[in-house]
CSV table of C-alpha atoms in Angstrom, one decimal:
chain,number,residue,atom,x,y,z
A,454,MET,CA,-16.9,53.3,-56.0
A,455,CYS,CA,-17.3,53.6,-52.3
A,456,THR,CA,-15.0,51.7,-50.0
A,457,PRO,CA,-16.4,50.5,-46.8
A,458,GLU,CA,-15.0,52.2,-43.7
A,459,PRO,CA,-12.9,49.9,-41.6
A,460,THR,CA,-14.6,48.8,-38.4
A,461,CYS,CA,-13.0,48.1,-35.1
A,462,PRO,CA,-13.2,44.7,-33.5
A,463,GLU,CA,-16.0,44.4,-31.0
A,464,ASN,CA,-13.6,43.8,-28.1
A,465,ALA,CA,-11.5,46.9,-28.9
A,466,THR,CA,-11.1,49.3,-26.0
A,467,ILE,CA,-9.7,52.4,-27.8
A,468,CYS,CA,-10.4,53.3,-31.4
A,469,SER,CA,-8.8,56.1,-33.4
A,470,GLY,CA,-9.6,55.8,-37.1
A,471,THR,CA,-7.9,52.7,-38.3
A,472,SER,CA,-5.8,52.2,-35.1
A,473,CYS,CA,-7.5,50.1,-32.5
A,474,LEU,CA,-6.3,48.8,-29.2
A,475,VAL,CA,-7.4,45.2,-28.7
A,476,PRO,CA,-6.9,43.4,-25.4
A,477,ARG,CA,-4.5,40.6,-25.4
A,478,ASP,CA,-6.0,37.2,-26.2
A,479,PRO,CA,-6.0,35.2,-22.9
A,480,PHE,CA,-6.3,31.9,-24.6
A,481,ASN,CA,-2.5,31.0,-24.4
A,482,ASP,CA,-2.4,32.1,-20.7
A,483,ILE,CA,-5.5,30.0,-19.8
A,484,LEU,CA,-4.1,27.0,-21.8
A,485,ASN,CA,-0.7,27.5,-20.0
A,486,VAL,CA,-2.4,27.4,-16.6
A,487,VAL,CA,-4.5,24.4,-17.4
A,488,MET,CA,-1.6,22.4,-18.9
A,489,SER,CA,0.7,23.3,-16.0
A,490,THR,CA,-1.9,22.2,-13.4
A,491,THR,CA,-2.6,18.9,-15.3
A,492,LEU,CA,1.1,18.1,-15.9
A,493,THR,CA,1.9,18.9,-12.2
A,494,VAL,CA,-0.7,16.4,-11.1
A,495,MET,CA,0.5,13.8,-13.6
A,496,LEU,CA,4.1,14.4,-12.5
A,497,ALA,CA,3.1,13.9,-8.9
A,498,LEU,CA,1.6,10.5,-9.8
A,499,VAL,CA,4.7,9.6,-11.7
A,500,MET,CA,6.9,10.5,-8.8
A,501,PHE,CA,4.6,8.4,-6.6
A,502,SER,CA,5.3,5.4,-8.8
A,503,MET,CA,9.0,6.1,-8.7
A,504,GLY,CA,8.8,6.2,-4.9
A,505,CYS,CA,7.6,2.6,-5.1
A,506,THR,CA,11.1,1.6,-6.1
A,507,VAL,CA,12.7,3.2,-3.1
A,508,GLU,CA,13.5,1.3,0.1
A,509,ALA,CA,13.6,3.5,3.2
A,510,ARG,CA,16.5,1.6,4.7
A,511,LYS,CA,18.7,2.1,1.6
A,512,LEU,CA,17.7,5.7,1.3
A,513,TRP,CA,18.8,6.3,4.9
A,514,VAL,CA,22.1,4.7,4.1
A,515,HIS,CA,22.7,7.3,1.4
A,516,ILE,CA,21.8,10.1,3.8
A,517,ARG,CA,24.0,8.8,6.6
A,518,ARG,CA,26.9,8.2,4.1
A,519,PRO,CA,26.3,10.8,1.5
A,520,TRP,CA,29.4,10.1,-0.7
A,521,GLY,CA,27.3,9.8,-3.8
A,522,ILE,CA,25.2,12.8,-2.9
A,523,PHE,CA,28.4,14.8,-2.4
A,524,ILE,CA,29.7,13.9,-5.8
A,525,GLY,CA,26.3,14.9,-7.3
A,526,PHE,CA,26.5,18.2,-5.4
A,527,LEU,CA,30.0,18.9,-6.8
A,528,CYS,CA,28.7,18.1,-10.3
A,529,GLN,CA,25.5,20.0,-10.0
A,530,PHE,CA,26.7,23.3,-8.5
A,531,GLY,CA,30.4,23.1,-9.4
A,532,ILE,CA,30.9,21.6,-12.9
A,533,MET,CA,27.6,22.7,-14.5
A,534,PRO,CA,27.7,26.4,-13.7
A,535,PHE,CA,31.4,26.7,-14.6
A,536,THR,CA,30.7,24.8,-17.9
A,537,ALA,CA,28.0,27.3,-18.7
A,538,PHE,CA,30.3,30.2,-17.9
A,539,ALA,CA,33.0,28.7,-20.1
A,540,LEU,CA,30.7,28.1,-23.1
A,541,SER,CA,29.3,31.6,-22.9
A,542,LEU,CA,32.8,33.0,-23.1
A,543,ILE,CA,33.9,30.7,-25.9
A,544,PHE,CA,30.9,31.4,-28.1
A,545,ASN,CA,30.9,35.1,-27.2
A,546,VAL,CA,27.1,35.3,-26.9
A,547,LEU,CA,25.1,38.4,-25.9
A,548,PRO,CA,25.1,39.3,-22.2
A,549,VAL,CA,21.4,38.3,-21.7
A,550,GLN,CA,22.0,35.1,-23.5
A,551,ALA,CA,25.1,34.4,-21.3
A,552,VAL,CA,22.9,34.9,-18.3
A,553,VAL,CA,20.2,32.5,-19.3
A,554,ILE,CA,22.9,29.8,-20.1
A,555,ILE,CA,24.3,30.2,-16.6
A,556,VAL,CA,20.8,30.2,-15.1
A,557,MET,CA,20.3,26.9,-16.8
A,558,GLY,CA,23.5,25.6,-15.4
A,559,CYS,CA,22.7,26.6,-11.9
A,560,CYS,CA,19.3,25.0,-11.7
A,561,PRO,CA,18.9,21.8,-9.6
A,562,GLY,CA,18.1,18.4,-11.1
A,563,GLY,CA,14.7,17.8,-12.5
A,564,SER,CA,12.2,14.9,-11.9
A,565,SER,CA,12.9,13.5,-15.4
A,566,SER,CA,16.2,12.2,-14.1
A,567,ASN,CA,14.3,9.9,-11.8
A,568,VAL,CA,12.3,8.4,-14.6
A,569,PHE,CA,15.3,7.8,-16.8
A,570,CYS,CA,17.3,6.4,-13.9
A,571,TYR,CA,14.7,3.7,-13.6
A,572,TRP,CA,15.0,2.8,-17.3
A,573,LEU,CA,18.8,2.9,-17.1
A,574,ASP,CA,18.8,0.4,-14.1
A,575,GLY,CA,20.4,3.1,-11.9
A,576,ASP,CA,20.4,3.5,-8.2
A,577,MET,CA,16.8,4.8,-7.6
A,578,ASP,CA,17.5,5.5,-3.9
A,579,LEU,CA,20.5,7.6,-4.8
A,580,SER,CA,18.6,9.4,-7.6
A,581,ILE,CA,15.7,10.4,-5.4
A,582,SER,CA,18.0,11.5,-2.6
A,583,MET,CA,20.2,13.5,-5.0
A,584,THR,CA,17.2,15.3,-6.6
A,585,ALA,CA,15.7,16.2,-3.2
A,586,CYS,CA,19.1,17.4,-1.8
A,587,SER,CA,19.9,19.5,-4.9
A,588,SER,CA,16.4,21.1,-4.7
A,589,ILE,CA,17.0,22.0,-1.0
A,590,LEU,CA,20.6,23.2,-1.6
A,591,ALA,CA,19.4,25.3,-4.6
A,592,LEU,CA,17.7,27.7,-2.2
A,593,GLY,CA,21.2,28.9,-1.2
A,594,MET,CA,23.5,27.7,-4.0
A,595,MET,CA,21.6,29.2,-6.9
A,596,PRO,CA,21.9,32.8,-5.7
A,597,LEU,CA,25.6,32.2,-4.8
A,598,CYS,CA,26.5,30.6,-8.3
A,599,LEU,CA,24.6,33.4,-10.1
A,600,LEU,CA,26.4,36.0,-8.1
A,601,ILE,CA,29.8,34.5,-9.0
A,602,TYR,CA,29.3,33.8,-12.7
A,603,THR,CA,26.8,36.5,-13.9
A,604,THR,CA,28.5,39.6,-12.6
A,605,VAL,CA,30.6,39.8,-15.8
A,606,TRP,CA,27.4,40.7,-17.7
A,607,THR,CA,24.9,41.9,-15.2
A,608,SER,CA,24.4,42.8,-11.5
A,609,GLY,CA,23.4,40.1,-9.1
A,610,ASP,CA,20.2,42.0,-8.1
A,611,ALA,CA,18.8,41.9,-11.6
A,612,ILE,CA,18.0,38.2,-11.5
A,613,GLN,CA,15.0,37.1,-9.4
A,614,ILE,CA,15.2,33.6,-7.9
A,615,PRO,CA,11.6,32.2,-7.6
A,616,PHE,CA,12.0,30.5,-4.2
A,617,ASP,CA,8.3,29.7,-4.2
A,618,SER,CA,8.7,27.6,-7.5
A,619,ILE,CA,11.7,25.8,-5.9
A,620,GLY,CA,9.6,25.1,-2.8
A,621,ILE,CA,6.7,23.8,-5.0
A,622,THR,CA,9.1,21.6,-6.9
A,623,LEU,CA,10.5,20.2,-3.6
A,624,VAL,CA,7.0,19.5,-2.2
A,625,SER,CA,5.8,17.9,-5.5
A,626,LEU,CA,8.9,15.6,-5.3
A,627,LEU,CA,9.0,14.7,-1.6
A,628,VAL,CA,5.4,14.1,-0.8
A,629,PRO,CA,4.6,11.6,-3.7
A,630,VAL,CA,7.9,9.8,-3.1
A,631,ALA,CA,7.2,9.5,0.6
A,632,LEU,CA,3.8,8.0,-0.2
A,633,GLY,CA,5.4,5.6,-2.7
A,634,ILE,CA,7.9,4.4,-0.1
A,635,TYR,CA,5.1,3.8,2.4
A,636,THR,CA,3.1,1.9,-0.3
A,637,LYS,CA,6.1,-0.3,-1.1
A,638,HIS,CA,6.5,-1.0,2.6
A,639,ARG,CA,2.9,-1.9,3.2
A,640,TRP,CA,1.8,-3.4,-0.1
A,641,PRO,CA,4.9,-4.5,-2.1
A,642,ASN,CA,2.8,-6.4,-4.7
A,643,ALA,CA,0.7,-3.4,-5.5
A,644,ALA,CA,3.8,-1.2,-5.6
A,645,LYS,CA,5.2,-3.4,-8.4
A,646,LYS,CA,2.1,-2.9,-10.5
A,647,ILE,CA,2.1,0.8,-9.9
A,648,LEU,CA,5.7,1.0,-10.9
A,649,LYS,CA,5.1,-0.7,-14.2
A,650,VAL,CA,2.4,1.7,-15.1
A,651,GLY,CA,4.2,4.8,-13.8
A,652,SER,CA,7.4,4.1,-15.6
A,653,VAL,CA,5.7,4.1,-19.0
A,654,VAL,CA,3.5,7.1,-18.1
A,655,GLY,CA,6.6,9.0,-17.0
A,656,ILE,CA,8.3,8.6,-20.4
A,657,LEU,CA,5.1,9.7,-22.2
A,658,LEU,CA,4.7,12.6,-19.8
A,659,ILE,CA,8.2,13.8,-20.6
A,660,ILE,CA,7.5,13.7,-24.3
A,661,ILE,CA,4.2,15.5,-23.9
A,662,ILE,CA,5.9,18.3,-21.9
A,663,ALA,CA,8.5,18.8,-24.6
A,664,VAL,CA,5.9,18.9,-27.4
A,665,ILE,CA,3.6,21.4,-25.5
A,666,GLY,CA,6.6,23.6,-24.7
A,667,GLY,CA,7.5,23.7,-28.3
A,668,VAL,CA,3.9,24.6,-29.4
A,669,LEU,CA,3.2,27.2,-26.8
A,670,TYR,CA,6.5,29.1,-27.3
A,671,GLN,CA,7.0,28.4,-31.1
A,672,SER,CA,7.5,32.2,-31.7
A,673,SER,CA,10.7,32.0,-29.6
A,674,TRP,CA,12.5,29.5,-31.8
A,675,THR,CA,14.2,32.1,-34.0
A,676,ILE,CA,17.4,32.7,-32.1
A,677,SER,CA,21.1,32.9,-32.8
A,678,PRO,CA,22.9,29.7,-34.0
A,679,SER,CA,25.3,29.9,-31.1
A,680,LEU,CA,22.5,29.2,-28.6
A,681,TRP,CA,21.4,26.2,-30.7
A,682,ILE,CA,25.0,24.9,-30.6
A,683,ILE,CA,25.4,25.4,-26.9
A,684,GLY,CA,22.0,23.9,-26.2
A,685,THR,CA,23.0,20.8,-28.2
A,686,ILE,CA,26.4,20.2,-26.7
A,687,TYR,CA,25.8,21.3,-23.1
A,688,PRO,CA,23.8,18.3,-22.1
A,689,PHE,CA,26.4,15.9,-23.6
A,690,ILE,CA,29.1,17.7,-21.6
A,691,GLY,CA,27.0,17.5,-18.4
A,692,PHE,CA,26.3,13.8,-18.8
A,693,GLY,CA,29.9,13.0,-19.7
A,694,LEU,CA,31.6,14.9,-16.9
A,695,GLY,CA,29.2,13.6,-14.3
A,696,PHE,CA,29.8,10.0,-15.4
A,697,LEU,CA,33.6,10.4,-15.6
A,698,LEU,CA,33.9,12.1,-12.2
A,699,ALA,CA,31.8,9.4,-10.6
A,700,ARG,CA,33.9,6.7,-12.2
A,701,PHE,CA,37.1,8.5,-11.3
A,702,VAL,CA,36.3,8.3,-7.6
A,703,GLY,CA,35.4,4.6,-7.8
A,704,GLN,CA,31.6,4.5,-7.9
A,705,PRO,CA,30.0,1.4,-9.4
A,706,TRP,CA,28.6,1.5,-12.9
A,707,HIS,CA,24.9,1.8,-11.9
A,708,ARG,CA,25.7,4.8,-9.6
A,709,CYS,CA,27.8,6.4,-12.4
A,710,ARG,CA,24.8,6.3,-14.6
A,711,THR,CA,22.7,7.8,-11.8
A,712,ILE,CA,25.1,10.6,-11.1
A,713,ALA,CA,25.5,11.4,-14.8
A,714,LEU,CA,21.7,11.7,-15.2
A,715,GLU,CA,21.4,13.9,-12.1
A,716,THR,CA,24.2,16.1,-13.5
A,717,GLY,CA,23.0,16.5,-17.1
A,718,MET,CA,19.3,16.7,-16.5
A,719,GLN,CA,18.4,20.2,-15.3
A,720,ASN,CA,15.1,21.7,-14.2
A,721,ALA,CA,14.4,23.6,-17.4
A,722,GLN,CA,10.9,24.7,-16.2
A,723,LEU,CA,12.6,26.5,-13.2
A,724,ALA,CA,15.1,28.2,-15.6
A,725,SER,CA,12.2,29.4,-17.8
A,726,THR,CA,10.4,30.9,-14.7
A,727,ILE,CA,13.6,32.7,-13.7
A,728,THR,CA,14.1,34.3,-17.1
A,729,GLN,CA,10.4,35.4,-17.3
A,730,LEU,CA,10.6,37.1,-13.9
A,731,SER,CA,14.0,38.8,-14.5
A,732,PHE,CA,14.0,40.1,-18.1
A,733,SER,CA,11.9,42.4,-20.3
A,734,PRO,CA,9.9,41.1,-23.3
A,735,ALA,CA,12.5,42.5,-25.7
A,736,GLU,CA,15.3,40.6,-23.9
A,737,LEU,CA,13.2,37.4,-23.8
A,738,GLU,CA,12.9,37.3,-27.6
A,739,VAL,CA,16.7,36.6,-27.9
A,740,MET,CA,17.0,34.1,-25.0
A,741,PHE,CA,13.8,32.5,-23.9
A,742,ALA,CA,14.0,29.5,-26.2
A,743,PHE,CA,17.3,28.3,-24.7
A,744,PRO,CA,15.8,26.4,-21.7
A,745,LEU,CA,13.5,24.6,-24.2
A,746,ILE,CA,16.4,23.7,-26.5
A,747,TYR,CA,18.4,22.4,-23.6
A,748,SER,CA,15.3,20.4,-22.3
A,749,ILE,CA,14.8,18.8,-25.7
A,750,PHE,CA,18.5,17.8,-26.2
A,751,GLN,CA,18.8,16.5,-22.6
A,752,LEU,CA,15.9,14.2,-23.4
A,753,VAL,CA,17.6,13.1,-26.6
A,754,VAL,CA,20.8,12.3,-24.8
A,755,ALA,CA,19.0,10.4,-22.1
A,756,GLY,CA,16.9,8.5,-24.7
A,757,VAL,CA,20.1,7.5,-26.6
A,758,ALA,CA,21.7,6.3,-23.4
A,759,VAL,CA,18.6,4.2,-22.6
A,760,GLY,CA,18.8,2.7,-26.1
A,761,ILE,CA,22.5,1.9,-25.8
A,762,HIS,CA,22.0,0.4,-22.3
A,763,TYR,CA,19.3,-1.9,-23.4
A,764,SER,CA,21.2,-2.9,-26.6
A,765,VAL,CA,24.3,-3.8,-24.5
A,766,LYS,CA,22.1,-5.6,-21.9
A,767,ARG,CA,20.4,-7.7,-24.6
A,768,CYS,CA,23.8,-8.6,-26.2
A,769,ARG,CA,25.1,-9.7,-22.7
A,770,GLN,CA,22.0,-11.8,-22.1
A,771,LYS,CA,22.4,-13.5,-25.5
A,772,VAL,CA,26.1,-14.3,-24.8
A,773,SER,CA,25.2,-15.5,-21.3
A,774,ALA,CA,22.4,-17.7,-22.8
A,775,ASP,CA,24.8,-19.2,-25.4
A,776,GLU,CA,27.4,-20.0,-22.7
A,777,ASP,CA,24.7,-21.6,-20.6
A,778,GLY,CA,23.6,-23.6,-23.6
A,779,GLU,CA,27.2,-24.9,-24.2
A,780,GLY,CA,27.5,-25.8,-20.5
A,781,THR,CA,24.3,-27.7,-20.6
A,782,HIS,CA,25.3,-29.5,-23.8
A,783,SER,CA,28.6,-30.6,-22.3
A,784,THR,CA,26.9,-31.8,-19.1
A,785,VAL,CA,24.5,-33.9,-21.2
A,786,GLU,CA,27.4,-35.4,-23.0
A,787,ASP,CA,29.2,-36.3,-19.8
A,788,GLN,CA,26.1,-37.9,-18.4
A,789,ASN,CA,25.6,-40.0,-21.6
A,790,LYS,CA,29.2,-41.2,-21.3
A,791,GLN,CA,28.6,-42.3,-17.7
A,792,ASN,CA,25.3,-44.0,-18.6
A,793,TYR,CA,27.0,-45.8,-21.5
A,794,ALA,CA,29.8,-47.1,-19.2
A,795,LEU,CA,27.3,-48.3,-16.6
A,796,GLU,CA,25.3,-50.2,-19.2
A,797,ASN,CA,28.4,-51.9,-20.5
A,798,GLY,CA,30.0,-54.0,-17.8
A,799,GLY,CA,29.7,-51.8,-14.8
A,800,PHE,CA,32.7,-49.5,-15.5
A,801,HIS,CA,33.2,-46.6,-13.1
A,802,CYS,CA,34.1,-43.4,-14.8
A,803,ASP,CA,36.2,-40.5,-13.5
A,804,GLU,CA,35.3,-36.8,-14.1
A,805,ASN,CA,36.7,-37.0,-17.6
A,806,GLY,CA,34.6,-40.1,-18.5
A,807,ASN,CA,37.5,-42.5,-18.3
A,808,SER,CA,36.9,-46.1,-17.0
A,809,GLU,CA,38.8,-47.9,-14.3
A,810,ASP,CA,39.8,-50.7,-16.8
A,811,LYS,CA,41.7,-48.2,-18.8
A,812,ASP,CA,43.6,-47.2,-15.7
A,813,LYS,CA,44.4,-50.8,-15.0
A,814,ALA,CA,45.7,-51.3,-18.5
A,815,THR,CA,47.9,-48.3,-18.2
A,816,LYS,CA,49.4,-49.7,-14.9
A,817,LEU,CA,50.1,-53.0,-16.6
């Protein structure tokens, strides 16, 4: 019985018996470009709506007195890189894995923090100014932090900093926010409507980005358990330390929430770009999923924080409503007492509802 000879695919470039060289399928690359462009445009629209919450006067106050921005800078480029370095040593990960953890810790804050800051009733003016300042300072602080913390495992020249990506992130943040600020100044009623839509779209966009990242890079999920553990606890540490430091220096609660968000929520897309530019495909297999893991769990932490915040807020509103109801009830009772006294002999009542005749009887 004759067996049919194997045939090479039509798009094969080199054939040698049963061995064929087939060009790489560009579908994932095309999909990646299309989705990146679409998400960038959507993110710009979301940041435009977030800019509709910002008042230029308050923003200028934060810039003139940058105490909150300084605390955020200390958390962003002090606490987070050192925490990444410490976790890498504690879990004794591979050198390339340690480098990607530190790269994640050295990245500036992402735009997701601005969306969650709105939902957590934070200081939007501070959030926008911190995100912009961290992106600007990252141009110098990222190379410095990477030089300090990664020399244990690799040379500083081995890591490429995509300054163009940082610049694009900065432009995509500042331009839409500036337009949003102008819109709020000129058309405040329209800004309120834009904000309502943009805040919902922002949450949906963050979820879509997480899902798409998981689908496009699903082959990278098989990594060591230590990276899963670090990716899970690292966001909690970032949020917690940022909140505690802000509270320690006396910042009000809404600014503590803002600084915590700006500390814990890193620009995972920038971290992925750096790792792709700096390492070989073999090295990427054991490290590339970490930015995705961190991104997912930072969204989980922020989502839990929003849920807790609204639960506490609802309980406080309920308690306040009950107290108001009791006050209204007592006021109605006092008014009924006075009306009863006036209808029965023209008695005059004091603030406790006591009549003058009772006072006279007491004197007698």
